[in-house]
GROMACS .gro file of C-alpha atoms in nm:
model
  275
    1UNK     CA    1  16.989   9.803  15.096
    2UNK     CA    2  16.841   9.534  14.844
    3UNK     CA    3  16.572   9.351  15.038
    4UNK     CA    4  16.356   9.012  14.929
    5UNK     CA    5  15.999   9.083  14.794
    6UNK     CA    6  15.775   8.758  14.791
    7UNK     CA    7  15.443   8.769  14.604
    8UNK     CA    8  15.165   8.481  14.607
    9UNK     CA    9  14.859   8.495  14.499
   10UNK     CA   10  14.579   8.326  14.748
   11UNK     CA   11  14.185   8.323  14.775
   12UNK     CA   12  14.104   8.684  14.907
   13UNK     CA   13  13.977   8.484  15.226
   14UNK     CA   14  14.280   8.345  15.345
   15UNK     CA   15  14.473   8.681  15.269
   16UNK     CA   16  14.450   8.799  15.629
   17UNK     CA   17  14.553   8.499  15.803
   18UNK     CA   18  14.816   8.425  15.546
   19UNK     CA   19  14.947   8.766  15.633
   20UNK     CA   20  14.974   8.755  15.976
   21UNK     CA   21  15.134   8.404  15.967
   22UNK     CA   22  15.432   8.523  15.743
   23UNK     CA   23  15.483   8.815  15.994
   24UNK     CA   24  15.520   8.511  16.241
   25UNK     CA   25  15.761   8.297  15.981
   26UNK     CA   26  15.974   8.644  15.942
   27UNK     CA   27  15.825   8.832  15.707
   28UNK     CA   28  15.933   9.235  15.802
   29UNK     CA   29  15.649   9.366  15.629
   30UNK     CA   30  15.298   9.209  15.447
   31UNK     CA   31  15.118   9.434  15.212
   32UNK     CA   32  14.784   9.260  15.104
   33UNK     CA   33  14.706   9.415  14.716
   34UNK     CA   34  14.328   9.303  14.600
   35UNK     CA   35  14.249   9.153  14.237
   36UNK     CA   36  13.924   9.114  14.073
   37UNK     CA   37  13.714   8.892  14.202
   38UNK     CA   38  13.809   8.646  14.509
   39UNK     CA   39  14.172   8.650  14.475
   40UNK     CA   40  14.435   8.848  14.614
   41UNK     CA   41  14.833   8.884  14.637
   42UNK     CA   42  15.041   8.892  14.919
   43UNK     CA   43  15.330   9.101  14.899
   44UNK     CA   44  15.589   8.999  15.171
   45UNK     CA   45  15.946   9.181  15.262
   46UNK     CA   46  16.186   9.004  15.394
   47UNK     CA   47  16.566   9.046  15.486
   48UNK     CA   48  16.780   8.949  15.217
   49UNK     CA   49  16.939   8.698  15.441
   50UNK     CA   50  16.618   8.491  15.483
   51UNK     CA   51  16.472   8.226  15.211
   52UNK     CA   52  16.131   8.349  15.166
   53UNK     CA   53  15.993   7.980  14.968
   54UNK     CA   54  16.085   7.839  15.313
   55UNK     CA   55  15.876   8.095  15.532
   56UNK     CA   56  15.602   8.067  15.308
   57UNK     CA   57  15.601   7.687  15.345
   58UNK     CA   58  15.583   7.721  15.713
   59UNK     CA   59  15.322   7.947  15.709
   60UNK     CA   60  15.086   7.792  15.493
   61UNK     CA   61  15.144   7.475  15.673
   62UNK     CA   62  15.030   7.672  16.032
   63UNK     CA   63  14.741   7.793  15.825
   64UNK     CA   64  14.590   7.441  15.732
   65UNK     CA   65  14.635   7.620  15.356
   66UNK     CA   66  14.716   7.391  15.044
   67UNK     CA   67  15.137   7.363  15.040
   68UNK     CA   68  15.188   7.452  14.695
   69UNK     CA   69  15.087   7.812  14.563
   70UNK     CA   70  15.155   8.028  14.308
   71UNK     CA   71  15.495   8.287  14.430
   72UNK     CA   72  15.741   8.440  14.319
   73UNK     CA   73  16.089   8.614  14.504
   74UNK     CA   74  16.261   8.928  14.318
   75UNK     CA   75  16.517   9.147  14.496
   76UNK     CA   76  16.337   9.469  14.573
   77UNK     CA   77  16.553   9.821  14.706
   78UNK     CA   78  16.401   9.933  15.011
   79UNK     CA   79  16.264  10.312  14.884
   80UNK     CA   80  16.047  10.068  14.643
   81UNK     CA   81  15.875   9.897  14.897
   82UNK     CA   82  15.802  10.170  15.072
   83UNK     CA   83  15.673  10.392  14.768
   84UNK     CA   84  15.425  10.053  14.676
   85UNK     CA   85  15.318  10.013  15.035
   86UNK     CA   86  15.257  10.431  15.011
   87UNK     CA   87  15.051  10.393  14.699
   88UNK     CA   88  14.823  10.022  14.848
   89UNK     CA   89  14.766  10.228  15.182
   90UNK     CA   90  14.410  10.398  15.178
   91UNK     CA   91  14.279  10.602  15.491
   92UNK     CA   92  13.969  10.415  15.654
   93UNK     CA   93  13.713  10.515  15.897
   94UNK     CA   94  13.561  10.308  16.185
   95UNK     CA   95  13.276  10.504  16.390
   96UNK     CA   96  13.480  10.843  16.580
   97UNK     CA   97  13.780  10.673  16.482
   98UNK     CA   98  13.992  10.821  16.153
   99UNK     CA   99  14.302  10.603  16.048
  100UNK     CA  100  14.548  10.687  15.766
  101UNK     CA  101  14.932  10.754  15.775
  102UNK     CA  102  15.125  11.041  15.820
  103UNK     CA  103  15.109  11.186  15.447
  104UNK     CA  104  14.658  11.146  15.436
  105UNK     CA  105  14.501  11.463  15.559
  106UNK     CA  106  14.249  11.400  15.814
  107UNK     CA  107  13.897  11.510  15.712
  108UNK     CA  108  13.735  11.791  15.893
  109UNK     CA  109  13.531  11.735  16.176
  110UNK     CA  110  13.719  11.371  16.300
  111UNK     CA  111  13.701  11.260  16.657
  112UNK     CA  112  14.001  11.073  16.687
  113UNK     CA  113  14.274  11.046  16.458
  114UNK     CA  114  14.526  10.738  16.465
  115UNK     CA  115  14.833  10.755  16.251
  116UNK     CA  116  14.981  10.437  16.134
  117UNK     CA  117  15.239  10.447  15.838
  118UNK     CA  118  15.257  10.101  15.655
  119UNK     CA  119  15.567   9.934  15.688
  120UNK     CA  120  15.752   9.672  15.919
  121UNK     CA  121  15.398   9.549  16.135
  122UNK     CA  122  15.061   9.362  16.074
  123UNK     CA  123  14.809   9.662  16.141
  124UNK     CA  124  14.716   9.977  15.930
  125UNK     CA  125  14.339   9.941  15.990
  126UNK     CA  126  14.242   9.823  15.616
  127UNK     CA  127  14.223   9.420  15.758
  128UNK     CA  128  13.837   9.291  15.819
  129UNK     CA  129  14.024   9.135  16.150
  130UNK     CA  130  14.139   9.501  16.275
  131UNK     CA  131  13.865   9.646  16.163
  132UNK     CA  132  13.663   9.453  16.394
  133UNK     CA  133  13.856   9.526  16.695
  134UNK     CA  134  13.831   9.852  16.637
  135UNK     CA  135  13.462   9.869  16.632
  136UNK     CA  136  13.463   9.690  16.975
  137UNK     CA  137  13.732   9.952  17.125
  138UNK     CA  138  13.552  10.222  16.976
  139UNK     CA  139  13.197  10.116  17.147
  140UNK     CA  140  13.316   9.973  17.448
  141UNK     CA  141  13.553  10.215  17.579
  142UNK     CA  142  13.376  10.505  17.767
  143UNK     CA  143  13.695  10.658  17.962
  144UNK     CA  144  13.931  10.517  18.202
  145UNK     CA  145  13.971  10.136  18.154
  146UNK     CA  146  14.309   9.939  18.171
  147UNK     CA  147  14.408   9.795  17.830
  148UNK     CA  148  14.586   9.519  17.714
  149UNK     CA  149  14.637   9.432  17.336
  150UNK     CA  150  14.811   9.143  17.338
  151UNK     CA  151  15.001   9.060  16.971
  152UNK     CA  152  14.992   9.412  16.876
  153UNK     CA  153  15.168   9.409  16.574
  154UNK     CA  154  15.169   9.769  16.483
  155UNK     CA  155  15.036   9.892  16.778
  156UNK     CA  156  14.702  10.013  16.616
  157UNK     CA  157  14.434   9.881  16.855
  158UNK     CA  158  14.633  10.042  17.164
  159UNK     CA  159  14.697  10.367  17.025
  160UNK     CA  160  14.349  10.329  16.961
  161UNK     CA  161  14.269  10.260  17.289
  162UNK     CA  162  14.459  10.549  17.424
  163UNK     CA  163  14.284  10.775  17.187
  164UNK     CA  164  13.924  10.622  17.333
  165UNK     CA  165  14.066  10.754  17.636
  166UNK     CA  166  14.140  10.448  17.863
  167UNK     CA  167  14.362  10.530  18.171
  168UNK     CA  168  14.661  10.289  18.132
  169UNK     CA  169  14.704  10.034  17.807
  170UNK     CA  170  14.993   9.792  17.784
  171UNK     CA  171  15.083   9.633  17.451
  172UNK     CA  172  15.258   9.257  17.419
  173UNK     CA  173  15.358   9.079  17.088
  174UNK     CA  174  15.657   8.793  17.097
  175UNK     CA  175  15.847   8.987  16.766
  176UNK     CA  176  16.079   9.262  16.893
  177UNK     CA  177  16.062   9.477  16.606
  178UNK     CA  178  15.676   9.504  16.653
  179UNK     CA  179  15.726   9.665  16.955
  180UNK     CA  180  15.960   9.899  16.838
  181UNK     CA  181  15.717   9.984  16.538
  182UNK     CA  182  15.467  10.027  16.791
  183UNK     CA  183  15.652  10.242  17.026
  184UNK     CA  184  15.741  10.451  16.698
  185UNK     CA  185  15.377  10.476  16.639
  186UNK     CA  186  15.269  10.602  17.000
  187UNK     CA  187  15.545  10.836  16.984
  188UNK     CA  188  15.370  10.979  16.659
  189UNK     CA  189  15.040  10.998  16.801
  190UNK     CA  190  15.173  11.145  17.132
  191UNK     CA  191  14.965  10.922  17.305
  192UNK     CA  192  15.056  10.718  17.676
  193UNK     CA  193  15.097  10.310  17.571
  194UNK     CA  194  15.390  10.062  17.709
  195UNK     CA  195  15.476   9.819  17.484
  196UNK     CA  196  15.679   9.511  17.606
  197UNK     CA  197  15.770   9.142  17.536
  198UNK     CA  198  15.526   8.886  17.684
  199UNK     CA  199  15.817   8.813  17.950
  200UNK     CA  200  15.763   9.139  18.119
  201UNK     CA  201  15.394   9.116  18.159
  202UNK     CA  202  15.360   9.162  18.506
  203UNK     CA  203  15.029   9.027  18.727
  204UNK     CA  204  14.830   9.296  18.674
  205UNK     CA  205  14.409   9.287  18.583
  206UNK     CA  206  14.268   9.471  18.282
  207UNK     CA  207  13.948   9.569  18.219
  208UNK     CA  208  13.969   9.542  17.860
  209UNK     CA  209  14.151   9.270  17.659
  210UNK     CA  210  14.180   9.244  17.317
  211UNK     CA  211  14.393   8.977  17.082
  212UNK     CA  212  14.388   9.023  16.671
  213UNK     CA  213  14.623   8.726  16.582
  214UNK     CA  214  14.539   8.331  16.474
  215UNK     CA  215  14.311   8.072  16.602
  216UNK     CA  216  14.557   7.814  16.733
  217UNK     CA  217  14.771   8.088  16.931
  218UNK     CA  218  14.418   8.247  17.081
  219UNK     CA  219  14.338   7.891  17.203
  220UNK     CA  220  14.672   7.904  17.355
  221UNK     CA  221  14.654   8.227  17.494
  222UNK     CA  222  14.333   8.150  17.702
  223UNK     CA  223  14.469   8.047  18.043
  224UNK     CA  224  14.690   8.341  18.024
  225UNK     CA  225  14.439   8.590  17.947
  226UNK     CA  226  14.215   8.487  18.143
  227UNK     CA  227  14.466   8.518  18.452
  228UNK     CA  228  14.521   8.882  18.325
  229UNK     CA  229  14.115   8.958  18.309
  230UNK     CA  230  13.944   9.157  18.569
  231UNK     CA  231  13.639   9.048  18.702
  232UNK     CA  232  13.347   9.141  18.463
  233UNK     CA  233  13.627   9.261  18.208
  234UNK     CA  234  13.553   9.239  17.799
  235UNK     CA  235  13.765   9.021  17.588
  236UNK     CA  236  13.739   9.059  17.232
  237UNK     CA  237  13.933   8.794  17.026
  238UNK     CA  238  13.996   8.872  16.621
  239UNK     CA  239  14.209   8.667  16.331
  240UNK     CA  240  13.976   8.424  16.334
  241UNK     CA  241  13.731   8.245  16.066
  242UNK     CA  242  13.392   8.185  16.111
  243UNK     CA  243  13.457   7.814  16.044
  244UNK     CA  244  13.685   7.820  16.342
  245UNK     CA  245  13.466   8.046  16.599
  246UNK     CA  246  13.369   7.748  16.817
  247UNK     CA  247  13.676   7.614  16.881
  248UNK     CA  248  13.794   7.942  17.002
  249UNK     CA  249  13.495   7.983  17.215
  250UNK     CA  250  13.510   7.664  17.394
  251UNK     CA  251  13.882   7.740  17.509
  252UNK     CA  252  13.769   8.022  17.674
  253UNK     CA  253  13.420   7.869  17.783
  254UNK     CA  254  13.590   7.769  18.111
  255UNK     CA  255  13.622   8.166  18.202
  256UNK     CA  256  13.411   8.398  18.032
  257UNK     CA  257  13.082   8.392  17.883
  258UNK     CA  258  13.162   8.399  17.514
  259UNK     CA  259  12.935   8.492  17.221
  260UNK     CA  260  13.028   8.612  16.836
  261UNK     CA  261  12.948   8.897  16.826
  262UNK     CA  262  13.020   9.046  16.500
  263UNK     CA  263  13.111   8.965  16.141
  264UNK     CA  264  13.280   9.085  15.867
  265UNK     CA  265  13.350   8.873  15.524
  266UNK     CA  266  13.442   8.514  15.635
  267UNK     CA  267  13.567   8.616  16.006
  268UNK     CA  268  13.422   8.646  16.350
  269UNK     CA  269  13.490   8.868  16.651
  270UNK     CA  270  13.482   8.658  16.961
  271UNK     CA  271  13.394   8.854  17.253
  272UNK     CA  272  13.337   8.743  17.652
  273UNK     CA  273  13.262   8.876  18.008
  274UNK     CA  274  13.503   8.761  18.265
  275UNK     CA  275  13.321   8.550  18.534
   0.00000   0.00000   0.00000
C-alpha cells in the first residue's frame, strides 16, 4: 500500500526535536538521514490519507522553528521505506547496553542486548536525546526499581529498563500505535513491561522516572510526575535543548532537586531527586 514520504532538510540541531514533533502531528515513522556538515533531512511516513505540508507546519510551529523550509512529498510503497529505514539504521552501544535491530548480530561478549527494528516509533537508540537516557538507566539502575517511561515512543528506554533488571516498569505515550510498537518490541526481547495510555495510569509510586519527549510537554508533565515519584526517586528528563534547560528545571523546582546533569551536542539531560 502506497504511503506519503516527506523529506525536509533542517539544521542537524533541530533534527531531533523536529522528529519527535512530526510523530506528534502524525507522522507513522521519522527516519533522521545526516548530510555533511550541520544539516540534516528528515524523512517522515505518513498515511496516504494525511497532508504531510500541513503536519509539518504544525510541527515546526510547536518547535519555535522558522515556518517555511525546504520539503518535498513523493508517494513511497511501503517495502521501500522499510528497506531505506533498514539501510539508515546502525547498531550503537551505550555502556553494558548493545542496541541494533533484529537483522545486526550482537558482538561477542555484550551485557545486555535490546532489539529495536526501525519503523512506526521515535526510538532506535541512534538520537543524542535517547542516548542520554540510556546512560542514566544504564548507571542508575542496580536491580529491582519500579519504572516508568512516560512518552515511550518505541518502547526503548523500558525494555531497557527491564534488561537493567528493574522489578516492575510501566510504559505511557498518548499515540496508540506507540504502544502497540512497543508491546511488539517487549514481546521480541522477551522481557516483562506494560505499556498503556496515560488514562490507565493508575496511583502508583516509581522509583525511577524517565521522559524523552519536548520541552513544553515536560513542563506540563511536572505536576503529574511528580505525583507518580517516590520519595527520594530519580527523574531524568530528555528532548530538551540546552537553551531551554532552565525552564524545564524551574517547573520541576517545586518537587525535586534538579541539576543537568549531562550533555550531548546542543541538548541536556535534566535529572532530580524527589523531595
Amino acid at each position: 500500500m502506497a504511503s506519503l514520504a516527506l523529506r525536509v532538510e533542517v539544521e542537524y540541531a533541530a533534527a531531533d526535536v523536529l522528529s519527535d514533533a512530526l510523530l506528534d502531528a502524525g507522522a507513522e515513522s521519522v527516519a533522521i538521514e545526516a548530510l555533511d556538515g550541520p544539516r540534516a533531512v528528515l524523512n517522515a511516513l505518513f498515511a496516504e490519507s494525511t497532508d504531510p505540508a500541513a503536519a509539518l507546519a504544525c510541527a515546526l510551529e510547536r518547535c519555535g522553528a522558522p515556518v517555511q523550509v525546504p520539503f518535498s512529498v513523493q508517494a513511497l510503497e511501503d517495502e521501500d521505506w522499510v528497506l531505506r529505514s533498514q539501510a539508515q539504521f546502525v547498531p550503537s552501544s551505550v555502556g553494558r547496553l548493545w542496541i541494533g535491530a533484529s537483522w545486526h548480530e550482537a558482538p561477542a561478549g555484550v551485557a545486555y542486548v535490546v532489539r529495536i527494528d526501525p519503523g512506526l516509533a521515535f526510538g532506535t537508540g541512534s538520537h543524542p536525546t535517547t542516548r542520554l537516557v540510556l546512560a542514566f538507566l544504564e548507571r542508575t539502575l542496580s536491580g529491582g526499581e519500579r519504572v516508568l517511561d512516560y512518552g515511550c515512543g518505541s518502547g526503548i528506554l523500558a525494555v531497557a529498563a527491564a534488561k537493567l533488571g528493574a522489578s516492575a516498569v510501566d510504559a505511557v505515550d498518548v499515540d496508540p500505535k506507540a504502544i502497540d510498537v512497543t508491546r511488539e518490541n517487549v514481546r521480541a526481547n522477551a522481557v516483562t513491561v506494560d505499556a498503556f495510555l496515560p488514562e490507565a495510569l493508575g496511583p502508583g509510586r516509581y522509583d525511577v522516572l524517565v521522559a524523552n519527549i519536548l520541552a513544553q510537554p515536560l513542563v506540563e508533565l511536572a505536576p503529574l510526575l511528580a505525583t507518580h515519584a517516590a520519595p527520594g526517586g530519580r527523574l531524568a528528563l530528555s528532548g530538551v535543548l540546552e537553551s531551554q534547560a532552565a525552564e524545564v528545571v524551574q517547573a520541576y523546582a517545586a518537587h525535586f532537586d534538579m541539576a543537568i546533569e549531562a550533555r550531548e551536542e546542543s541538548w541536556a539531560l535534566i535529572c532530580g531527586v524527589r523531595r
